[in-house]
Amino acid sequence: MLLEELDDPLWSELDVIPEDEGPQIAPIPPSSYTLKKYVDHSETLQKLVMLGVDLSKLEKRPNVGTFLLKLDFEKDIQKILFFLKDVGVEDNQLGPLLTKNPFILSEDLDNLQKRVAYLRSRKFSQKAIARMVSRAPYLLNFSVERLDNRLGFFQKQLGLSAENTRDIVTRLPRMVTGSLEPIKENLKVFELEFGFRKNEIQHLALRVPKVLTASKKRLTETFDYVHNTMEIPHNIIAKFPQVLNSSLLKIKERHMFLSLLGRAIYDPTQPNYVSLDKVASMPDDIFCTEVAKASVQDLDEFRKTL
Amino acid sequence: MAHSASSVFRTLHGLFCVYKPPGVIWNTVRDTLEMKLLKELNALHSSQQKILFLPESSEGCSRLELTKVVTSVPSLVKHELVKGPAFTFQNIGAGHRLDKMSSGVMVFGLGKGAKFLAAMDSNHYTRDYTVCGTFGKATDDFSDTGKVIEKTTFDHISRDKFERVLAMIQGVNQKSLIMHSQVDLKSQEAYELAVQGQLRPKVKSPPLILAVHCLEFSPPDFTLEIRCMHETQKYLRKLIHEIGLELKSTAVCTKVRRTRDGPFTLDCALTRSHWDLDSVAKAIKECQPKYTEILKENMDMTRNSEELAFGTDRRTQLS
């Protein structure tokens, strides 16, 4: 019975099946939790991946997946990409930038141009703008008034000249797009809690802008150790602000190692003086040979006695 | 490195130990280890190529021929940027914990090696600590960073008196050690265990101090070496506090440092700069004899306890 059915002359495996009736290899799902299933069907997504956009990170954010799928590469994305290239963003920076801020694709091109023109009018150089846009992807999503406010904030709070404000903002553009509250708080901490003078704070911020955005707790712990245990006065800390920015564990370890060797001399007037930034920022091997005059194994052994 | 990421990942099973720096929570150490291992594994992992059969036209002698040719095409579905990182999770279990302010040897189990941790726990190993203290003040949490609640003099404390208190502590603990060991002290078995220095409880017990001696005594500072089991770091700090009270003074603990946890010693501990894939893989290989020993001992112990249970059963039947 079954065999007869198979042999039915109406149905033969040699028959040609029309193109539209044939089985589709991978149907596109109407809804999905990931963008994975759409990648091989959507040209936009493919091109974004080729640019270096990390879809696996983007799909975790709410609404971004749908937003990207609705875009058309030729119509929506290309113009923004050309614009960003004009601003001076490097090719390999485009992917990471769009990964951080896909919403720049929905911005109006005129607005973006206005914002860049504003930055130019504030005498930021072409290179500086390119650096700022790639380092702080959300910068161009801010309206001109908001940008102006924020630049004004840094100039006023720190009492800097226009030149220095430009310098500090170019070096850490993340400050402009991030929240300003922690920065205000850190400035107060520097002034009231640590007891730095106004010009010392200015100097700190100019040398290492990152201390302004660092966590208050970490700053306090590090300052407490450097000032109270290592007994380093304010003016020397202000000279080497890198020390506030490095890991407390590392500073502790190195200070104890140096004091064991009798080399913990941080006073510049004394012989065998060790500068603080060497303690703070040198890699282990160079620190051992140049500052501690010991081998890396010695430091390792010492770590096991802490 | 010639190995592929997945083959390296597959070999990452076993126990190893690290040196936990003071002032870091053990969980942070675990997370740092996991993050570093995953980062290196993902860097090893390269994007894969998919093999497809694509139609390709080739000019025949007279007409256009359509043939299928094997071509390698990068598949975007498996692309790193679409799929996300290949390794997102590494099972790391922690052995006996160290609290934030203490430092020293801490055992971690990687992958399937985590099951050895349970065996290690049921073996009831002894641990060695180096504990530093200072006379003269007492704090609310027994450490030197706590709130000071009392200040005292300590001129009257001599090394002699100090050693006498230590001997007393050891004596008291020796008694409870024998009590919790649950062996008949008059038996041959107990004698043999005691000769080997293996006499210790094989069941849960309150914190016990097996040996304590003074490494350094220069008032107000002193350093003790303590061998103990079932302890917590807080218990050791409290011990320092009690030594202070016993000497009619007060003392705080400045440092708790573990130098041995069961078979794991300082020599094989990885310091902070060596928390990477190569060193961890090497440490696991080097520690292999240690955890086979742990397993062997564990099997011996379960056999012994079964015999013991059987023996007690018979005794109850008889009586």
Tab-separated table of C-alpha atoms in Angstrom, chain A:
chain	number	residue	atom	x	y	z
A	1	MET	CA	0.000	0.000	0.000
A	2	LEU	CA	2.708	2.400	1.042
A	3	LEU	CA	5.006	1.423	-1.746
A	4	GLU	CA	2.257	1.979	-4.230
A	5	GLU	CA	1.747	5.457	-2.955
A	6	LEU	CA	5.400	6.225	-3.346
A	7	ASP	CA	5.366	4.983	-6.861
A	8	ASP	CA	2.489	7.263	-7.689
A	9	PRO	CA	3.370	8.718	-11.082
A	10	LEU	CA	1.903	12.089	-10.081
A	11	TRP	CA	4.790	12.715	-7.683
A	12	SER	CA	8.302	12.094	-8.722
A	13	GLU	CA	11.462	13.415	-7.080
A	14	LEU	CA	12.706	14.341	-10.487
A	15	ASP	CA	9.900	16.847	-10.929
A	16	VAL	CA	10.931	20.440	-10.960
A	17	ILE	CA	9.473	22.448	-8.090
A	18	PRO	CA	8.698	26.047	-8.942
A	19	GLU	CA	11.020	28.572	-7.280
A	20	ASP	CA	8.419	30.213	-5.016
A	21	GLU	CA	6.995	26.878	-3.784
A	22	GLY	CA	10.296	25.407	-2.754
A	23	PRO	CA	11.261	25.335	0.916
A	24	GLN	CA	12.942	28.461	2.161
A	25	ILE	CA	16.170	27.546	3.874
A	26	ALA	CA	15.956	29.933	6.811
A	27	PRO	CA	12.750	31.892	7.204
A	28	ILE	CA	13.118	35.285	8.823
A	29	PRO	CA	11.478	35.167	12.238
A	30	PRO	CA	8.887	37.898	12.894
A	31	SER	CA	10.292	38.543	16.335
A	32	SER	CA	13.460	37.508	18.100
A	33	TYR	CA	15.567	38.233	21.155
A	34	THR	CA	18.738	38.616	19.159
A	35	LEU	CA	19.848	40.290	15.976
A	36	LYS	CA	21.726	37.107	15.037
A	37	LYS	CA	18.846	35.754	12.962
A	38	TYR	CA	18.519	38.891	10.866
A	39	VAL	CA	22.181	39.398	10.066
A	40	ASP	CA	22.329	37.215	6.994
A	41	HIS	CA	19.168	38.843	5.587
A	42	SER	CA	19.692	42.485	6.384
A	43	GLU	CA	22.225	44.347	4.329
A	44	THR	CA	22.245	47.209	6.826
A	45	LEU	CA	23.282	44.928	9.653
A	46	GLN	CA	25.923	43.241	7.525
A	47	LYS	CA	27.452	46.545	6.605
A	48	LEU	CA	27.398	47.690	10.211
A	49	VAL	CA	29.212	44.524	11.264
A	50	MET	CA	31.793	45.135	8.551
A	51	LEU	CA	32.275	48.616	9.982
A	52	GLY	CA	33.021	47.030	13.337
A	53	VAL	CA	29.766	47.720	15.187
A	54	ASP	CA	29.322	45.192	18.004
A	55	LEU	CA	25.738	43.965	17.498
A	56	SER	CA	25.984	41.593	20.458
A	57	LYS	CA	26.404	44.592	22.732
A	58	LEU	CA	23.765	46.724	20.997
A	59	GLU	CA	21.040	44.084	21.099
A	60	LYS	CA	21.182	44.115	24.897
A	61	ARG	CA	19.964	47.712	24.956
A	62	PRO	CA	16.223	48.326	24.801
A	63	ASN	CA	14.730	49.270	21.400
A	64	VAL	CA	18.100	49.510	19.663
A	65	GLY	CA	17.603	46.289	17.690
A	66	THR	CA	14.337	47.398	16.127
A	67	PHE	CA	15.765	50.844	15.508
A	68	LEU	CA	18.738	49.441	13.581
A	69	LEU	CA	16.611	47.049	11.515
A	70	LYS	CA	14.352	49.851	10.347
A	71	LEU	CA	17.301	51.856	9.032
A	72	ASP	CA	18.337	51.799	5.421
A	73	PHE	CA	22.065	51.872	4.851
A	74	GLU	CA	22.049	53.967	1.697
A	75	LYS	CA	19.433	56.408	2.887
A	76	ASP	CA	20.006	56.869	6.623
A	77	ILE	CA	23.423	55.649	7.586
A	78	GLN	CA	25.678	56.649	4.724
A	79	LYS	CA	25.219	60.388	5.158
A	80	ILE	CA	26.057	60.241	8.849
A	81	LEU	CA	29.130	58.159	8.112
A	82	PHE	CA	30.310	60.644	5.479
A	83	PHE	CA	29.675	63.442	7.936
A	84	LEU	CA	31.702	61.708	10.645
A	85	LYS	CA	34.505	61.130	8.163
A	86	ASP	CA	34.401	64.840	7.324
A	87	VAL	CA	34.675	65.664	11.017
A	88	GLY	CA	37.829	63.595	11.020
A	89	VAL	CA	36.878	60.405	12.824
A	90	GLU	CA	39.274	57.600	11.900
A	91	ASP	CA	37.908	54.597	9.980
A	92	ASN	CA	38.601	52.150	12.769
A	93	GLN	CA	36.866	54.440	15.279
A	94	LEU	CA	33.521	54.428	13.445
A	95	GLY	CA	32.502	50.956	14.649
A	96	PRO	CA	33.199	51.564	18.353
A	97	LEU	CA	31.535	54.986	18.097
A	98	LEU	CA	28.307	53.553	16.677
A	99	THR	CA	28.432	50.733	19.238
A	100	LYS	CA	28.466	53.298	22.025
A	101	ASN	CA	25.980	55.666	20.446
A	102	PRO	CA	23.743	54.202	17.710
A	103	PHE	CA	21.330	57.103	18.172
A	104	ILE	CA	23.628	59.452	16.301
A	105	LEU	CA	22.131	57.757	13.215
A	106	SER	CA	18.733	59.243	14.041
A	107	GLU	CA	20.042	62.799	14.484
A	108	ASP	CA	19.330	65.462	11.909
A	109	LEU	CA	22.361	66.181	9.734
A	110	ASP	CA	21.862	69.956	9.972
A	111	ASN	CA	21.887	69.811	13.742
A	112	LEU	CA	25.068	67.798	13.766
A	113	GLN	CA	26.696	70.310	11.445
A	114	LYS	CA	25.583	73.179	13.669
A	115	ARG	CA	27.152	71.534	16.710
A	116	VAL	CA	30.451	70.972	14.956
A	117	ALA	CA	30.349	74.572	13.735
A	118	TYR	CA	29.827	75.685	17.337
A	119	LEU	CA	32.865	73.719	18.474
A	120	ARG	CA	34.864	75.290	15.637
A	121	SER	CA	33.719	78.742	16.704
A	122	ARG	CA	35.024	77.968	20.181
A	123	LYS	CA	38.402	77.526	18.473
A	124	PHE	CA	38.699	73.794	18.856
A	125	SER	CA	41.036	72.557	16.144
A	126	GLN	CA	39.918	69.998	13.563
A	127	LYS	CA	42.051	67.355	15.256
A	128	ALA	CA	40.643	68.154	18.679
A	129	ILE	CA	37.057	67.861	17.446
A	130	ALA	CA	37.785	64.522	15.795
A	131	ARG	CA	39.350	63.270	19.010
A	132	MET	CA	36.462	64.505	21.134
A	133	VAL	CA	33.803	62.972	18.906
A	134	SER	CA	35.479	59.574	18.849
A	135	ARG	CA	36.288	59.583	22.561
A	136	ALA	CA	32.875	60.851	23.708
A	137	PRO	CA	30.350	59.407	21.223
A	138	TYR	CA	27.374	61.230	22.736
A	139	LEU	CA	28.977	64.660	22.322
A	140	LEU	CA	27.208	65.471	19.058
A	141	ASN	CA	23.812	64.452	20.469
A	142	PHE	CA	24.004	67.468	22.793
A	143	SER	CA	22.345	70.663	21.658
A	144	VAL	CA	24.466	73.770	21.127
A	145	GLU	CA	23.055	75.458	24.270
A	146	ARG	CA	23.823	72.430	26.377
A	147	LEU	CA	27.366	72.165	25.026
A	148	ASP	CA	27.898	75.847	25.714
A	149	ASN	CA	26.607	75.473	29.264
A	150	ARG	CA	28.891	72.568	29.952
A	151	LEU	CA	32.029	74.181	28.565
A	152	GLY	CA	31.134	77.256	30.628
A	153	PHE	CA	30.824	75.083	33.715
A	154	PHE	CA	34.386	73.809	33.441
A	155	GLN	CA	35.795	77.236	32.744
A	156	LYS	CA	33.989	78.771	35.713
A	157	GLN	CA	34.352	76.011	38.287
A	158	LEU	CA	38.042	75.533	37.718
A	159	GLY	CA	38.727	79.175	36.923
A	160	LEU	CA	40.660	78.286	33.802
A	161	SER	CA	41.573	80.331	30.770
A	162	ALA	CA	39.845	79.512	27.482
A	163	GLU	CA	42.982	77.854	26.207
A	164	ASN	CA	43.278	75.564	29.237
A	165	THR	CA	39.576	74.701	29.143
A	166	ARG	CA	39.959	73.584	25.554
A	167	ASP	CA	42.994	71.544	26.507
A	168	ILE	CA	41.317	69.780	29.432
A	169	VAL	CA	38.101	69.065	27.508
A	170	THR	CA	40.030	67.704	24.540
A	171	ARG	CA	42.018	65.418	26.762
A	172	LEU	CA	39.023	64.000	28.599
A	173	PRO	CA	35.900	64.683	26.484
A	174	ARG	CA	34.021	62.081	28.566
A	175	MET	CA	33.669	64.838	31.198
A	176	VAL	CA	31.457	66.908	28.932
A	177	THR	CA	28.923	64.200	28.200
A	178	GLY	CA	28.898	62.642	31.653
A	179	SER	CA	27.086	63.836	34.748
A	180	LEU	CA	28.460	67.031	36.278
A	181	GLU	CA	27.434	66.253	39.853
A	182	PRO	CA	30.370	63.937	40.655
A	183	ILE	CA	32.765	66.546	39.276
A	184	LYS	CA	31.292	69.244	41.511
A	185	GLU	CA	31.542	66.855	44.443
A	186	ASN	CA	35.154	65.929	43.670
A	187	LEU	CA	36.130	69.585	43.468
A	188	LYS	CA	34.640	70.146	46.919
A	189	VAL	CA	36.437	67.043	48.214
A	190	PHE	CA	39.744	68.373	46.914
A	191	GLU	CA	39.181	71.761	48.459
A	192	LEU	CA	37.570	70.993	51.818
A	193	GLU	CA	38.448	67.430	52.638
A	194	PHE	CA	41.987	67.247	51.249
A	195	GLY	CA	42.834	70.902	51.806
A	196	PHE	CA	44.363	71.705	48.428
A	197	ARG	CA	44.645	75.362	47.442
A	198	LYS	CA	42.710	76.697	44.446
A	199	ASN	CA	45.735	76.874	42.179
A	200	GLU	CA	46.844	73.397	43.217
A	201	ILE	CA	43.441	72.013	42.210
A	202	GLN	CA	43.756	73.773	38.861
A	203	HIS	CA	47.149	72.234	38.382
A	204	LEU	CA	45.859	68.774	39.370
A	205	ALA	CA	42.986	68.994	36.913
A	206	LEU	CA	45.189	70.207	34.092
A	207	ARG	CA	47.821	67.543	34.578
A	208	VAL	CA	45.450	64.587	35.091
A	209	PRO	CA	41.840	65.509	34.221
A	210	LYS	CA	40.798	61.976	35.132
A	211	VAL	CA	41.006	62.773	38.868
A	212	LEU	CA	37.879	64.902	38.426
A	213	THR	CA	35.768	61.948	37.355
A	214	ALA	CA	37.364	59.361	39.668
A	215	SER	CA	35.263	57.849	42.407
A	216	LYS	CA	35.260	59.889	45.591
A	217	LYS	CA	35.832	56.876	47.813
A	218	ARG	CA	38.883	55.715	45.876
A	219	LEU	CA	40.341	59.232	45.816
A	220	THR	CA	39.885	59.622	49.556
A	221	GLU	CA	41.472	56.261	50.329
A	222	THR	CA	44.461	56.934	48.094
A	223	PHE	CA	44.978	60.465	49.368
A	224	ASP	CA	44.707	59.277	52.947
A	225	TYR	CA	47.424	56.696	52.397
A	226	VAL	CA	49.740	58.955	50.397
A	227	HIS	CA	49.404	61.959	52.692
A	228	ASN	CA	49.127	60.351	56.120
A	229	THR	CA	51.119	57.135	55.822
A	230	MET	CA	53.717	58.040	53.204
A	231	GLU	CA	53.804	61.561	54.693
A	232	ILE	CA	53.914	63.427	51.425
A	233	PRO	CA	52.910	67.093	51.643
A	234	HIS	CA	50.244	68.684	49.426
A	235	ASN	CA	52.627	70.544	47.148
A	236	ILE	CA	54.427	67.361	46.094
A	237	ILE	CA	51.150	65.515	45.504
A	238	ALA	CA	50.032	68.451	43.352
A	239	LYS	CA	53.254	68.099	41.386
A	240	PHE	CA	52.631	64.406	40.681
A	241	PRO	CA	48.835	64.040	40.503
A	242	GLN	CA	49.211	60.689	38.721
A	243	VAL	CA	49.567	59.152	42.150
A	244	LEU	CA	45.903	59.881	42.987
A	245	ASN	CA	44.843	58.092	39.860
A	246	SER	CA	46.709	54.807	40.300
A	247	SER	CA	45.671	51.765	42.275
A	248	LEU	CA	46.023	52.031	46.036
A	249	LEU	CA	47.122	48.418	46.263
A	250	LYS	CA	50.042	49.110	43.940
A	251	ILE	CA	51.146	52.224	45.789
A	252	LYS	CA	50.921	50.473	49.151
A	253	GLU	CA	52.908	47.519	47.915
A	254	ARG	CA	55.619	49.624	46.339
A	255	HIS	CA	55.898	52.019	49.257
A	256	MET	CA	56.340	49.124	51.678
A	257	PHE	CA	58.878	47.480	49.377
A	258	LEU	CA	60.857	50.700	49.110
A	259	SER	CA	60.770	51.300	52.857
A	260	LEU	CA	62.004	47.760	53.445
A	261	LEU	CA	64.937	48.501	51.141
A	262	GLY	CA	65.421	51.909	52.764
A	263	ARG	CA	64.692	53.733	49.531
A	264	ALA	CA	61.408	55.368	50.427
A	265	ILE	CA	62.713	58.928	50.175
A	266	TYR	CA	60.157	61.222	48.587
A	267	ASP	CA	61.731	64.533	49.623
A	268	PRO	CA	63.352	66.109	46.540
A	269	THR	CA	66.040	67.814	48.624
A	270	GLN	CA	67.435	64.535	49.943
A	271	PRO	CA	69.883	62.286	48.123
A	272	ASN	CA	68.501	59.080	46.542
A	273	TYR	CA	65.169	60.825	46.037
A	274	VAL	CA	62.426	58.763	44.396
A	275	SER	CA	59.878	60.732	42.401
A	276	LEU	CA	56.233	59.898	43.063
A	277	ASP	CA	55.192	59.367	39.474
A	278	LYS	CA	57.802	56.631	39.185
A	279	VAL	CA	56.121	54.860	42.082
A	280	ALA	CA	52.684	55.457	40.612
A	281	SER	CA	52.994	54.708	36.943
A	282	MET	CA	56.050	52.608	36.122
A	283	PRO	CA	55.477	48.998	35.092
A	284	ASP	CA	56.718	46.380	37.529
A	285	ASP	CA	59.920	45.318	35.795
A	286	ILE	CA	61.208	48.832	35.135
A	287	PHE	CA	60.248	49.913	38.663
A	288	CYS	CA	62.239	47.027	40.106
A	289	THR	CA	65.410	47.591	38.113
A	290	GLU	CA	65.457	51.384	38.057
A	291	VAL	CA	63.885	52.526	41.307
A	292	ALA	CA	64.089	49.644	43.744
A	293	LYS	CA	67.354	48.228	42.306
A	294	ALA	CA	66.039	44.729	42.959
A	295	SER	CA	64.792	41.861	40.839
A	296	VAL	CA	61.149	41.211	39.937
A	297	GLN	CA	61.342	37.946	41.904
A	298	ASP	CA	62.215	39.950	45.003
A	299	LEU	CA	59.082	42.055	44.617
A	300	ASP	CA	57.072	38.903	44.080
A	301	GLU	CA	58.477	37.311	47.212
A	302	PHE	CA	57.797	40.514	49.086
A	303	ARG	CA	54.154	40.483	47.965
A	304	LYS	CA	53.754	37.132	49.670
A	305	THR	CA	54.732	38.639	53.010
A	306	LEU	CA	52.101	41.381	53.027
